[in-house]
mmCIF file of C-alpha atoms and ligand atoms in Angstrom:
data_model
loop_
_atom_site.group_PDB
_atom_site.id
_atom_site.type_symbol
_atom_site.label_atom_id
_atom_site.label_comp_id
_atom_site.label_asym_id
_atom_site.label_seq_id
_atom_site.Cartn_x
_atom_site.Cartn_y
_atom_site.Cartn_z
ATOM 1 C CA MET Z 1 22.785 39.602 45.658
ATOM 2 C CA SER Z 2 21.023 36.481 43.973
ATOM 3 C CA GLN Z 3 23.125 34.020 41.874
ATOM 4 C CA LYS Z 4 22.313 33.440 38.320
ATOM 5 C CA SER Z 5 20.272 30.357 37.935
ATOM 6 C CA ILE Z 6 21.374 27.856 35.417
ATOM 7 C CA THR Z 7 18.602 26.133 33.158
ATOM 8 C CA ILE Z 8 19.793 22.895 31.405
ATOM 9 C CA LEU Z 9 17.965 20.598 28.985
ATOM 10 C CA GLY Z 10 18.644 16.955 29.831
ATOM 11 C CA ILE Z 11 17.934 14.033 27.026
ATOM 12 C CA GLU Z 12 17.723 10.313 27.575
ATOM 13 C CA SER Z 13 17.381 8.008 24.814
ATOM 14 C CA SER Z 14 19.866 5.078 25.511
ATOM 15 C CA CYS Z 15 17.355 2.328 25.376
ATOM 16 C CA ASP Z 16 13.324 2.239 24.902
ATOM 17 C CA ASP Z 17 12.202 5.507 26.523
ATOM 18 C CA THR Z 18 12.612 8.714 25.140
ATOM 19 C CA SER Z 19 12.791 11.502 27.585
ATOM 20 C CA ALA Z 20 13.459 15.084 28.073
ATOM 21 C CA ALA Z 21 13.617 17.256 31.237
ATOM 22 C CA VAL Z 22 14.560 21.016 32.301
ATOM 23 C CA ILE Z 23 16.509 21.529 35.462
ATOM 24 C CA GLU Z 24 17.075 24.892 37.065
ATOM 25 C CA ASN Z 25 19.678 24.643 38.972
ATOM 26 C CA ALA Z 26 19.178 21.160 41.135
ATOM 27 C CA LYS Z 27 15.409 21.853 40.865
ATOM 28 C CA ILE Z 28 13.163 19.862 38.169
ATOM 29 C CA GLN Z 29 10.949 22.003 36.193
ATOM 30 C CA SER Z 30 9.825 19.310 33.955
ATOM 31 C CA ASN Z 31 10.464 15.541 32.925
ATOM 32 C CA ILE Z 32 8.826 14.088 30.097
ATOM 33 C CA VAL Z 33 8.836 10.252 29.280
ATOM 34 C CA ALA Z 34 7.689 8.769 26.051
ATOM 35 C CA ASN Z 35 7.679 5.155 26.596
ATOM 36 C CA GLN Z 36 7.514 2.492 23.696
ATOM 37 C CA GLU Z 37 4.633 -0.076 23.656
ATOM 38 C CA VAL Z 38 5.863 -1.430 20.377
ATOM 39 C CA HIS Z 39 8.241 -3.716 22.218
ATOM 40 C CA GLN Z 40 5.842 -5.604 24.459
ATOM 41 C CA SER Z 41 4.716 -8.160 22.258
ATOM 42 C CA PHE Z 42 8.329 -8.987 21.381
ATOM 43 C CA GLY Z 43 9.242 -9.951 24.860
ATOM 44 C CA GLY Z 44 12.299 -7.733 24.684
ATOM 45 C CA VAL Z 45 13.621 -4.282 23.439
ATOM 46 C CA VAL Z 46 13.865 -4.644 19.460
ATOM 47 C CA PRO Z 47 16.598 -2.015 18.882
ATOM 48 C CA GLU Z 48 15.752 -1.114 15.340
ATOM 49 C CA LEU Z 49 12.130 -0.356 16.516
ATOM 50 C CA ALA Z 50 13.619 1.611 19.466
ATOM 51 C CA SER Z 51 15.777 4.140 17.339
ATOM 52 C CA ARG Z 52 12.828 4.411 14.923
ATOM 53 C CA ALA Z 53 10.297 5.570 17.698
ATOM 54 C CA HIS Z 54 12.963 7.555 19.293
ATOM 55 C CA GLN Z 55 13.341 9.505 16.349
ATOM 56 C CA GLN Z 56 9.505 10.177 16.206
ATOM 57 C CA ASN Z 57 9.142 11.012 19.691
ATOM 58 C CA ILE Z 58 12.480 13.516 20.305
ATOM 59 C CA VAL Z 59 11.014 16.462 19.218
ATOM 60 C CA PRO Z 60 7.414 16.489 20.700
ATOM 61 C CA VAL Z 61 9.006 15.188 23.839
ATOM 62 C CA VAL Z 62 11.516 18.295 23.966
ATOM 63 C CA ASN Z 63 8.924 20.779 22.989
ATOM 64 C CA GLU Z 64 6.761 19.176 25.882
ATOM 65 C CA ALA Z 65 9.327 19.609 28.273
ATOM 66 C CA LEU Z 66 9.966 23.326 27.515
ATOM 67 C CA LYS Z 67 6.351 23.947 27.573
ATOM 68 C CA ILE Z 68 5.650 22.405 30.863
ATOM 69 C CA ALA Z 69 8.895 24.219 32.217
ATOM 70 C CA ASN Z 70 7.711 27.567 30.668
ATOM 71 C CA ILE Z 71 10.337 28.508 28.948
ATOM 72 C CA SER Z 72 11.853 28.960 25.568
ATOM 73 C CA LYS Z 73 14.692 27.318 23.919
ATOM 74 C CA ASP Z 74 16.417 30.805 24.015
ATOM 75 C CA GLN Z 75 16.662 30.457 28.016
ATOM 76 C CA LEU Z 76 18.664 27.500 28.227
ATOM 77 C CA ASP Z 77 22.482 27.400 29.039
ATOM 78 C CA ALA Z 78 23.288 23.985 28.017
ATOM 79 C CA ILE Z 79 22.380 20.627 26.569
ATOM 80 C CA ALA Z 80 23.055 17.357 28.630
ATOM 81 C CA PHE Z 81 22.602 14.105 27.027
ATOM 82 C CA THR Z 82 23.205 10.164 27.555
ATOM 83 C CA ARG Z 83 26.257 9.402 25.505
ATOM 84 C CA GLY Z 84 26.105 5.808 26.893
ATOM 85 C CA PRO Z 85 26.105 2.871 27.966
ATOM 86 C CA GLY Z 86 23.115 1.733 25.846
ATOM 87 C CA LEU Z 87 21.973 0.485 22.228
ATOM 88 C CA MET Z 88 23.952 2.563 19.604
ATOM 89 C CA GLY Z 89 20.956 3.126 17.469
ATOM 90 C CA SER Z 90 19.112 4.764 20.127
ATOM 91 C CA LEU Z 91 21.880 6.647 21.621
ATOM 92 C CA LEU Z 92 22.532 8.128 18.224
ATOM 93 C CA VAL Z 93 19.185 9.806 18.139
ATOM 94 C CA GLY Z 94 19.545 11.570 21.292
ATOM 95 C CA THR Z 95 23.205 12.448 20.642
ATOM 96 C CA SER Z 96 22.734 13.777 17.152
ATOM 97 C CA PHE Z 97 19.523 15.684 18.332
ATOM 98 C CA ALA Z 98 21.788 17.325 21.342
ATOM 99 C CA LYS Z 99 24.578 18.111 19.389
ATOM 100 C CA SER Z 100 22.636 19.936 16.755
ATOM 101 C CA PHE Z 101 20.502 22.015 19.115
ATOM 102 C CA ALA Z 102 23.682 22.941 21.164
ATOM 103 C CA LEU Z 103 25.091 24.063 17.818
ATOM 104 C CA ALA Z 104 21.970 25.947 16.692
ATOM 105 C CA LEU Z 105 21.582 27.916 20.190
ATOM 106 C CA ASP Z 106 25.379 28.258 20.340
ATOM 107 C CA ILE Z 107 25.408 26.847 23.989
ATOM 108 C CA PRO Z 108 27.750 24.135 25.690
ATOM 109 C CA LEU Z 109 26.972 20.401 25.197
ATOM 110 C CA ILE Z 110 27.416 17.737 27.920
ATOM 111 C CA GLU Z 111 27.731 14.258 27.734
ATOM 112 C CA VAL Z 112 26.703 12.509 30.729
ATOM 113 C CA ASN Z 113 26.918 8.688 31.550
ATOM 114 C CA HIS Z 114 23.590 6.864 32.115
ATOM 115 C CA MET Z 115 24.619 4.956 34.869
ATOM 116 C CA GLN Z 116 25.875 8.116 36.502
ATOM 117 C CA GLY Z 117 22.639 9.498 35.815
ATOM 118 C CA HIS Z 118 20.648 6.788 37.873
ATOM 119 C CA ILE Z 119 23.020 7.531 41.018
ATOM 120 C CA MET Z 120 23.028 11.228 40.673
ATOM 121 C CA ALA Z 121 18.955 11.129 40.950
ATOM 122 C CA HIS Z 122 19.749 11.238 44.551
ATOM 123 C CA PHE Z 123 20.891 14.730 44.222
ATOM 124 C CA ILE Z 124 17.879 16.204 42.451
ATOM 125 C CA ASP Z 125 16.597 18.839 44.977
ATOM 126 C CA GLU Z 126 13.519 17.821 46.297
ATOM 127 C CA GLY Z 127 14.104 19.043 49.858
ATOM 128 C CA GLN Z 128 14.797 15.390 50.899
ATOM 129 C CA LYS Z 129 17.390 13.991 52.808
ATOM 130 C CA MET Z 130 20.545 13.469 50.294
ATOM 131 C CA PRO Z 131 23.382 10.906 50.846
ATOM 132 C CA ASP Z 132 26.653 12.079 52.247
ATOM 133 C CA PHE Z 133 30.051 10.766 50.835
ATOM 134 C CA PRO Z 134 31.223 8.380 50.616
ATOM 135 C CA PHE Z 135 27.955 5.998 50.176
ATOM 136 C CA LEU Z 136 27.377 2.625 48.558
ATOM 137 C CA CYS Z 137 25.163 2.648 45.634
ATOM 138 C CA LEU Z 138 23.166 -0.359 44.496
ATOM 139 C CA THR Z 139 22.586 0.427 40.521
ATOM 140 C CA VAL Z 140 20.051 -2.143 39.694
ATOM 141 C CA SER Z 141 18.572 -1.569 35.704
ATOM 142 C CA GLY Z 142 17.430 -3.762 32.951
ATOM 143 C CA GLY Z 143 21.147 -3.761 31.603
ATOM 144 C CA HIS Z 144 23.316 -3.218 34.662
ATOM 145 C CA THR Z 145 23.966 -4.487 38.278
ATOM 146 C CA GLN Z 146 26.307 -2.860 40.627
ATOM 147 C CA ILE Z 147 27.429 -1.959 43.759
ATOM 148 C CA VAL Z 148 29.166 1.618 43.444
ATOM 149 C CA LYS Z 149 30.944 3.242 45.894
ATOM 150 C CA VAL Z 150 30.345 6.868 45.587
ATOM 151 C CA SER Z 151 33.107 9.105 47.058
ATOM 152 C CA GLY Z 152 32.103 12.408 45.389
ATOM 153 C CA LEU Z 153 30.088 13.553 42.616
ATOM 154 C CA PHE Z 154 32.578 12.366 40.180
ATOM 155 C CA ASP Z 155 34.441 9.931 42.104
ATOM 156 C CA LEU Z 156 32.676 6.603 41.478
ATOM 157 C CA GLN Z 157 34.056 3.218 41.893
ATOM 158 C CA ILE Z 158 32.673 -0.278 40.981
ATOM 159 C CA LEU Z 159 32.969 -2.784 43.820
ATOM 160 C CA GLY Z 160 31.141 -5.428 42.114
ATOM 161 C CA GLU Z 161 28.831 -6.194 39.410
ATOM 162 C CA THR Z 162 26.966 -8.895 37.316
ATOM 163 C CA ILE Z 163 28.777 -11.650 35.607
ATOM 164 C CA ASP Z 164 26.018 -12.405 33.502
ATOM 165 C CA ASP Z 165 22.484 -11.087 33.423
ATOM 166 C CA ALA Z 166 21.354 -7.904 35.112
ATOM 167 C CA ALA Z 167 18.698 -7.664 38.047
ATOM 168 C CA GLY Z 168 16.257 -6.199 35.499
ATOM 169 C CA GLU Z 169 16.846 -8.832 33.106
ATOM 170 C CA ALA Z 170 16.502 -11.649 35.740
ATOM 171 C CA PHE Z 171 12.762 -10.121 36.264
ATOM 172 C CA ASP Z 172 11.907 -9.789 32.645
ATOM 173 C CA LYS Z 173 13.204 -12.954 31.511
ATOM 174 C CA SER Z 174 11.353 -14.648 34.735
ATOM 175 C CA ALA Z 175 8.242 -13.035 33.478
ATOM 176 C CA LYS Z 176 8.811 -14.221 29.761
ATOM 177 C CA ILE Z 177 8.971 -17.869 31.088
ATOM 178 C CA LEU Z 178 5.698 -17.010 33.048
ATOM 179 C CA GLY Z 179 4.030 -15.878 29.810
ATOM 180 C CA LEU Z 180 3.979 -11.980 31.027
ATOM 181 C CA PRO Z 181 4.587 -9.385 28.302
ATOM 182 C CA TYR Z 182 7.730 -6.835 28.554
ATOM 183 C CA PRO Z 183 8.854 -5.489 30.711
ATOM 184 C CA GLY Z 184 7.953 -8.035 33.525
ATOM 185 C CA GLY Z 185 9.550 -6.260 36.222
ATOM 186 C CA PRO Z 186 6.567 -4.222 37.299
ATOM 187 C CA LEU Z 187 4.050 -7.282 36.779
ATOM 188 C CA ILE Z 188 6.165 -9.456 39.069
ATOM 189 C CA ASP Z 189 6.288 -6.984 41.896
ATOM 190 C CA LYS Z 190 2.329 -6.748 41.367
ATOM 191 C CA TYR Z 191 1.602 -10.445 41.574
ATOM 192 C CA ALA Z 192 4.111 -11.024 44.124
ATOM 193 C CA LYS Z 193 2.204 -8.694 46.534
ATOM 194 C CA GLN Z 194 -0.731 -11.568 46.810
ATOM 195 C CA GLY Z 195 1.688 -14.719 46.749
ATOM 196 C CA ASN Z 196 3.699 -16.520 49.005
ATOM 197 C CA PRO Z 197 7.594 -15.867 48.695
ATOM 198 C CA HIS Z 198 8.507 -19.188 50.240
ATOM 199 C CA LYS Z 199 6.575 -21.771 48.340
ATOM 200 C CA PHE Z 200 8.951 -22.037 45.619
ATOM 201 C CA LYS Z 201 12.741 -22.447 46.113
ATOM 202 C CA PHE Z 202 15.465 -21.348 44.027
ATOM 203 C CA THR Z 203 19.248 -22.231 44.437
ATOM 204 C CA LYS Z 204 21.390 -19.012 44.902
ATOM 205 C CA PRO Z 205 24.584 -18.451 42.781
ATOM 206 C CA LYS Z 206 27.978 -19.279 43.919
ATOM 207 C CA VAL Z 207 30.184 -16.254 42.791
ATOM 208 C CA ASP Z 208 32.522 -13.918 44.400
ATOM 209 C CA GLU Z 209 31.404 -11.925 47.544
ATOM 210 C CA LEU Z 210 30.766 -8.792 45.658
ATOM 211 C CA SER Z 211 29.835 -10.241 42.118
ATOM 212 C CA PHE Z 212 26.269 -10.899 40.896
ATOM 213 C CA SER Z 213 24.757 -13.659 38.671
ATOM 214 C CA PHE Z 214 21.172 -14.280 37.593
ATOM 215 C CA SER Z 215 21.248 -16.586 34.761
ATOM 216 C CA GLY Z 216 21.042 -19.995 37.216
ATOM 217 C CA LEU Z 217 17.731 -18.618 38.388
ATOM 218 C CA LYS Z 218 16.436 -18.459 34.777
ATOM 219 C CA SER Z 219 17.375 -22.351 34.342
ATOM 220 C CA ASN Z 220 15.993 -23.020 37.773
ATOM 221 C CA ILE Z 221 12.660 -21.571 37.033
ATOM 222 C CA ILE Z 222 12.346 -23.400 33.673
ATOM 223 C CA GLN Z 223 13.120 -26.892 35.396
ATOM 224 C CA LEU Z 224 10.762 -26.233 38.128
ATOM 225 C CA ILE Z 225 8.061 -25.458 35.396
ATOM 226 C CA GLN Z 226 8.984 -28.513 33.009
ATOM 227 C CA ARG Z 227 8.826 -30.686 36.228
ATOM 228 C CA GLU Z 228 5.548 -29.447 37.435
ATOM 229 C CA GLU Z 229 3.894 -28.997 34.147
ATOM 230 C CA LYS Z 230 3.979 -32.813 33.661
ATOM 231 C CA LYS Z 231 1.630 -33.350 36.915
ATOM 232 C CA GLU Z 232 -0.156 -30.064 36.327
ATOM 233 C CA PRO Z 233 -0.720 -28.724 32.743
ATOM 234 C CA ASP Z 234 -1.993 -25.450 34.215
ATOM 235 C CA PHE Z 235 0.584 -25.126 36.789
ATOM 236 C CA ILE Z 236 1.746 -21.530 35.840
ATOM 237 C CA LYS Z 237 -1.731 -20.094 36.015
ATOM 238 C CA ASN Z 238 -2.504 -21.798 38.989
ATOM 239 C CA ASN Z 239 0.563 -20.662 40.589
ATOM 240 C CA LEU Z 240 1.255 -17.285 39.149
ATOM 241 C CA VAL Z 241 1.205 -15.312 42.306
ATOM 242 C CA ASP Z 242 3.347 -17.658 44.332
ATOM 243 C CA LEU Z 243 6.106 -18.106 41.458
ATOM 244 C CA CYS Z 244 6.012 -14.299 41.227
ATOM 245 C CA ALA Z 245 6.567 -13.910 44.971
ATOM 246 C CA SER Z 246 9.499 -16.707 45.268
ATOM 247 C CA ILE Z 247 11.194 -15.157 42.126
ATOM 248 C CA GLN Z 248 11.032 -11.876 43.470
ATOM 249 C CA TYR Z 249 12.209 -13.011 47.029
ATOM 250 C CA THR Z 250 15.090 -14.868 45.556
ATOM 251 C CA ILE Z 251 16.401 -11.745 43.245
ATOM 252 C CA ILE Z 252 15.774 -9.452 46.469
ATOM 253 C CA SER Z 253 17.597 -11.944 48.705
ATOM 254 C CA ILE Z 254 20.780 -11.912 46.279
ATOM 255 C CA LEU Z 255 20.894 -8.137 46.079
ATOM 256 C CA LEU Z 256 20.750 -7.558 49.658
ATOM 257 C CA GLU Z 257 23.353 -10.260 50.451
ATOM 258 C CA LYS Z 258 25.517 -8.620 48.465
ATOM 259 C CA ILE Z 259 25.126 -5.304 49.746
ATOM 260 C CA GLU Z 260 25.398 -6.588 53.246
ATOM 261 C CA ASN Z 261 29.088 -7.784 52.061
ATOM 262 C CA ALA Z 262 29.858 -4.516 50.407
ATOM 263 C CA VAL Z 263 28.935 -3.048 53.856
ATOM 264 C CA LYS Z 264 31.389 -5.523 55.787
ATOM 265 C CA LYS Z 265 34.143 -4.618 53.646
ATOM 266 C CA THR Z 266 34.052 -1.077 53.408
ATOM 267 C CA ALA Z 267 32.267 -0.213 56.832
ATOM 268 C CA ILE Z 268 30.151 2.338 54.948
ATOM 269 C CA THR Z 269 26.606 2.286 56.222
ATOM 270 C CA GLN Z 270 24.716 4.747 54.039
ATOM 271 C CA ILE Z 271 22.992 2.895 51.247
ATOM 272 C CA ALA Z 272 21.229 4.190 48.158
ATOM 273 C CA ILE Z 273 19.795 2.230 45.192
ATOM 274 C CA ALA Z 274 19.196 3.365 41.938
ATOM 275 C CA GLY Z 275 17.872 2.235 38.252
ATOM 276 C CA GLY Z 276 14.757 0.552 37.232
ATOM 277 C CA VAL Z 277 14.549 -2.339 39.801
ATOM 278 C CA SER Z 278 14.744 0.163 42.600
ATOM 279 C CA ALA Z 279 11.204 0.945 41.669
ATOM 280 C CA ASN Z 280 10.544 -2.741 43.050
ATOM 281 C CA SER Z 281 8.433 -2.380 46.107
ATOM 282 C CA GLY Z 282 9.797 -5.496 47.647
ATOM 283 C CA LEU Z 283 13.366 -4.441 47.449
ATOM 284 C CA ARG Z 284 12.309 -0.997 48.572
ATOM 285 C CA GLN Z 285 10.538 -2.350 51.741
ATOM 286 C CA ALA Z 286 13.646 -4.893 52.398
ATOM 287 C CA LEU Z 287 15.969 -1.981 52.656
ATOM 288 C CA LEU Z 288 13.762 0.152 54.782
ATOM 289 C CA ASP Z 289 13.760 -3.018 57.229
ATOM 290 C CA ARG Z 290 17.360 -3.023 57.438
ATOM 291 C CA GLU Z 291 17.607 0.789 58.061
ATOM 292 C CA LYS Z 292 15.963 -0.456 61.475
ATOM 293 C CA SER Z 293 17.577 -3.999 61.785
ATOM 294 C CA HIS Z 294 21.145 -3.005 60.641
ATOM 295 C CA GLN Z 295 21.302 0.846 61.566
ATOM 296 C CA TRP Z 296 21.849 1.763 57.829
ATOM 297 C CA GLN Z 297 20.947 5.204 56.591
ATOM 298 C CA VAL Z 298 18.808 3.992 53.465
ATOM 299 C CA TYR Z 299 18.177 6.396 50.439
ATOM 300 C CA ILE Z 300 15.486 5.380 48.091
ATOM 301 C CA PRO Z 301 14.836 7.794 44.835
ATOM 302 C CA LYS Z 302 11.148 8.857 44.016
ATOM 303 C CA PHE Z 303 9.462 6.498 41.457
ATOM 304 C CA GLU Z 304 9.703 8.737 38.689
ATOM 305 C CA TYR Z 305 13.338 9.010 38.850
ATOM 306 C CA CYS Z 306 14.204 5.196 39.110
ATOM 307 C CA THR Z 307 13.294 4.078 35.651
ATOM 308 C CA ASP Z 308 14.785 5.753 32.864
ATOM 309 C CA ASN Z 309 14.353 9.516 32.792
ATOM 310 C CA ALA Z 310 16.193 12.867 31.369
ATOM 311 C CA ALA Z 311 15.696 14.545 35.080
ATOM 312 C CA MET Z 312 18.805 12.310 36.019
ATOM 313 C CA ILE Z 313 20.715 13.467 33.145
ATOM 314 C CA ALA Z 314 19.958 17.097 33.581
ATOM 315 C CA ILE Z 315 21.246 17.155 37.083
ATOM 316 C CA VAL Z 316 24.715 15.390 36.020
ATOM 317 C CA GLY Z 317 24.601 18.233 33.510
ATOM 318 C CA TYR Z 318 24.050 20.729 36.097
ATOM 319 C CA TYR Z 319 26.995 19.631 38.157
ATOM 320 C CA LYS Z 320 29.517 19.142 35.124
ATOM 321 C CA TYR Z 321 28.159 22.774 34.001
ATOM 322 C CA LEU Z 322 29.259 24.196 37.423
ATOM 323 C CA ASP Z 323 32.650 22.092 36.752
ATOM 324 C CA GLU Z 324 32.430 23.522 33.091
ATOM 325 C CA ALA Z 325 33.256 19.867 31.735
ATOM 326 C CA PHE Z 326 31.914 20.552 28.291
ATOM 327 C CA SER Z 327 32.069 18.186 25.458
ATOM 328 C CA ASN Z 328 33.033 19.330 21.989
ATOM 329 C CA SER Z 329 30.487 18.618 18.709
ATOM 330 C CA SER Z 330 32.723 15.802 17.445
ATOM 331 C CA THR Z 331 31.460 13.598 20.699
ATOM 332 C CA THR Z 332 29.976 10.115 19.698
ATOM 333 C CA PRO Z 333 27.820 7.706 21.282
ATOM 334 C CA LYS Z 334 29.375 4.881 23.448
ATOM 335 C CA ALA Z 335 27.065 1.611 23.707
ATOM 336 C CA ARG Z 336 29.596 0.410 26.390
ATOM 337 C CA PHE Z 337 30.686 3.114 28.633
ATOM 338 C CA LYS Z 338 31.688 2.271 32.197
ATOM 339 C CA ILE Z 339 31.289 5.022 35.095
ATOM 340 C CA GLY Z 340 34.359 6.320 36.261
ATOM 341 C CA SER Z 341 35.987 6.503 32.951
ATOM 342 C CA LEU Z 342 34.093 10.154 32.611
HETATM 343 O O1 KG4 A 401 16.794 1.914 34.470
HETATM 344 P P1 KG4 A 401 15.831 1.280 33.319
HETATM 345 O O2 KG4 A 401 14.649 1.955 33.320
HETATM 346 O O3 KG4 A 401 16.266 0.913 31.983
HETATM 347 C C1 KG4 A 401 17.692 0.579 31.986
HETATM 348 O O4 KG4 A 401 18.780 1.368 31.973
HETATM 349 O O5 KG4 A 401 17.862 -0.677 31.771
HETATM 350 O O6 KG4 A 401 15.317 -0.467 34.015
HETATM 351 C C2 KG4 A 401 14.490 -1.210 33.448
HETATM 352 C C3 KG4 A 401 14.394 -2.342 34.337
HETATM 353 C C4 KG4 A 401 13.550 -3.459 33.413
HETATM 354 O O7 KG4 A 401 14.188 -4.759 33.516
HETATM 355 C C5 KG4 A 401 12.211 -3.498 34.219
HETATM 356 O O8 KG4 A 401 11.468 -4.563 34.215
HETATM 357 C C6 KG4 A 401 12.754 -3.291 35.656
HETATM 358 O O9 KG4 A 401 13.752 -1.983 35.619
HETATM 359 N N1 KG4 A 401 11.906 -2.769 36.553
HETATM 360 C C7 KG4 A 401 11.258 -3.207 37.531
HETATM 361 C C8 KG4 A 401 10.119 -2.687 38.300
HETATM 362 N N2 KG4 A 401 10.053 -1.562 37.620
HETATM 363 C C9 KG4 A 401 11.118 -1.610 36.508
HETATM 364 N N3 KG4 A 401 11.421 -4.587 38.220
HETATM 365 C C10 KG4 A 401 11.331 -4.832 39.202
HETATM 366 N N4 KG4 A 401 9.876 -4.282 39.737
HETATM 367 C C11 KG4 A 401 9.731 -2.935 39.584
HETATM 368 N N5 KG4 A 401 8.749 -2.636 39.843
HETATM 369 ZN ZN1 ZN A 402 18.649 2.875 33.125
#
């Protein structure tokens, strides 16, 4: 006898991407993401503009997700949405939409922690090898940098995190200093491919073995540029690819050193990465190299599940649905929302 399939709509609106996805059991049927270009010239996300854009995008994005999945809204079994962490005004748009839609369709509402979503993207069924429990996940995004011990789908423990900037912020702020538009991470990645990663040396932070710190890197870059521009006014332009390669090399070295510390501490050698920075080609390659040299089993998400997307919210929704972990309609967004507190 075939089991009834579960169809869930996932909604993500925590920062500057409006996204909706339809999942049937653990398989994604559609995953639509509307990026907001409005922030590019500001060098970062402007919260007020982000919530306005979410408000404009949410209905078309949901309609498109249903259309691509070839289903009508009446076929949905539940609505999953990002409750936090994120920008309050942005979260409010997705939360209010999800609450009203679930109420109108008279189906369960499921709240999802965005960071848990990034990690659980590894369990979207694409026929790939999935990590076994326990595994370590390096979660690196624009707002967070954490090493999480994942002992079960809902058993997550943060072993270490950043004490100041997130890794994505380090990429974006460095890019801004170099005059590149927001978000600078993908551009640094692109230019780094043509540059020499050892041309410029930046000091590594001195923090606990599982903590991260990136604010010193920013000051280091500013000092280098101020010093060099006195001698060579076009220093940035003439050295752009080497600067990008050296900055990326430094960020990746910091991340890898911390994972190595976590492996030593826990004796867990299954390593996953998640979050926007896991799209970085240098980080992906460095981890794949460790697969051979350190005998790690490495899990790297598909590009479309690295940066913010609703597919990762829908997969958590699916597993919470099976657990009947439903929210009531009085739930409200949480701008600060630690994983493990679910
Ligand atoms: O997970 P995400 O989409 O949003 C947050 O939850 O923050 O992560 C966005 C971050 C940005 O800082 C962006 O610059 C960074 O991920 N990012 C990258 C790359 N693609 C996205 N950083 C480095 N290399 C990339 N290829
Ligand atoms: Zn994210």
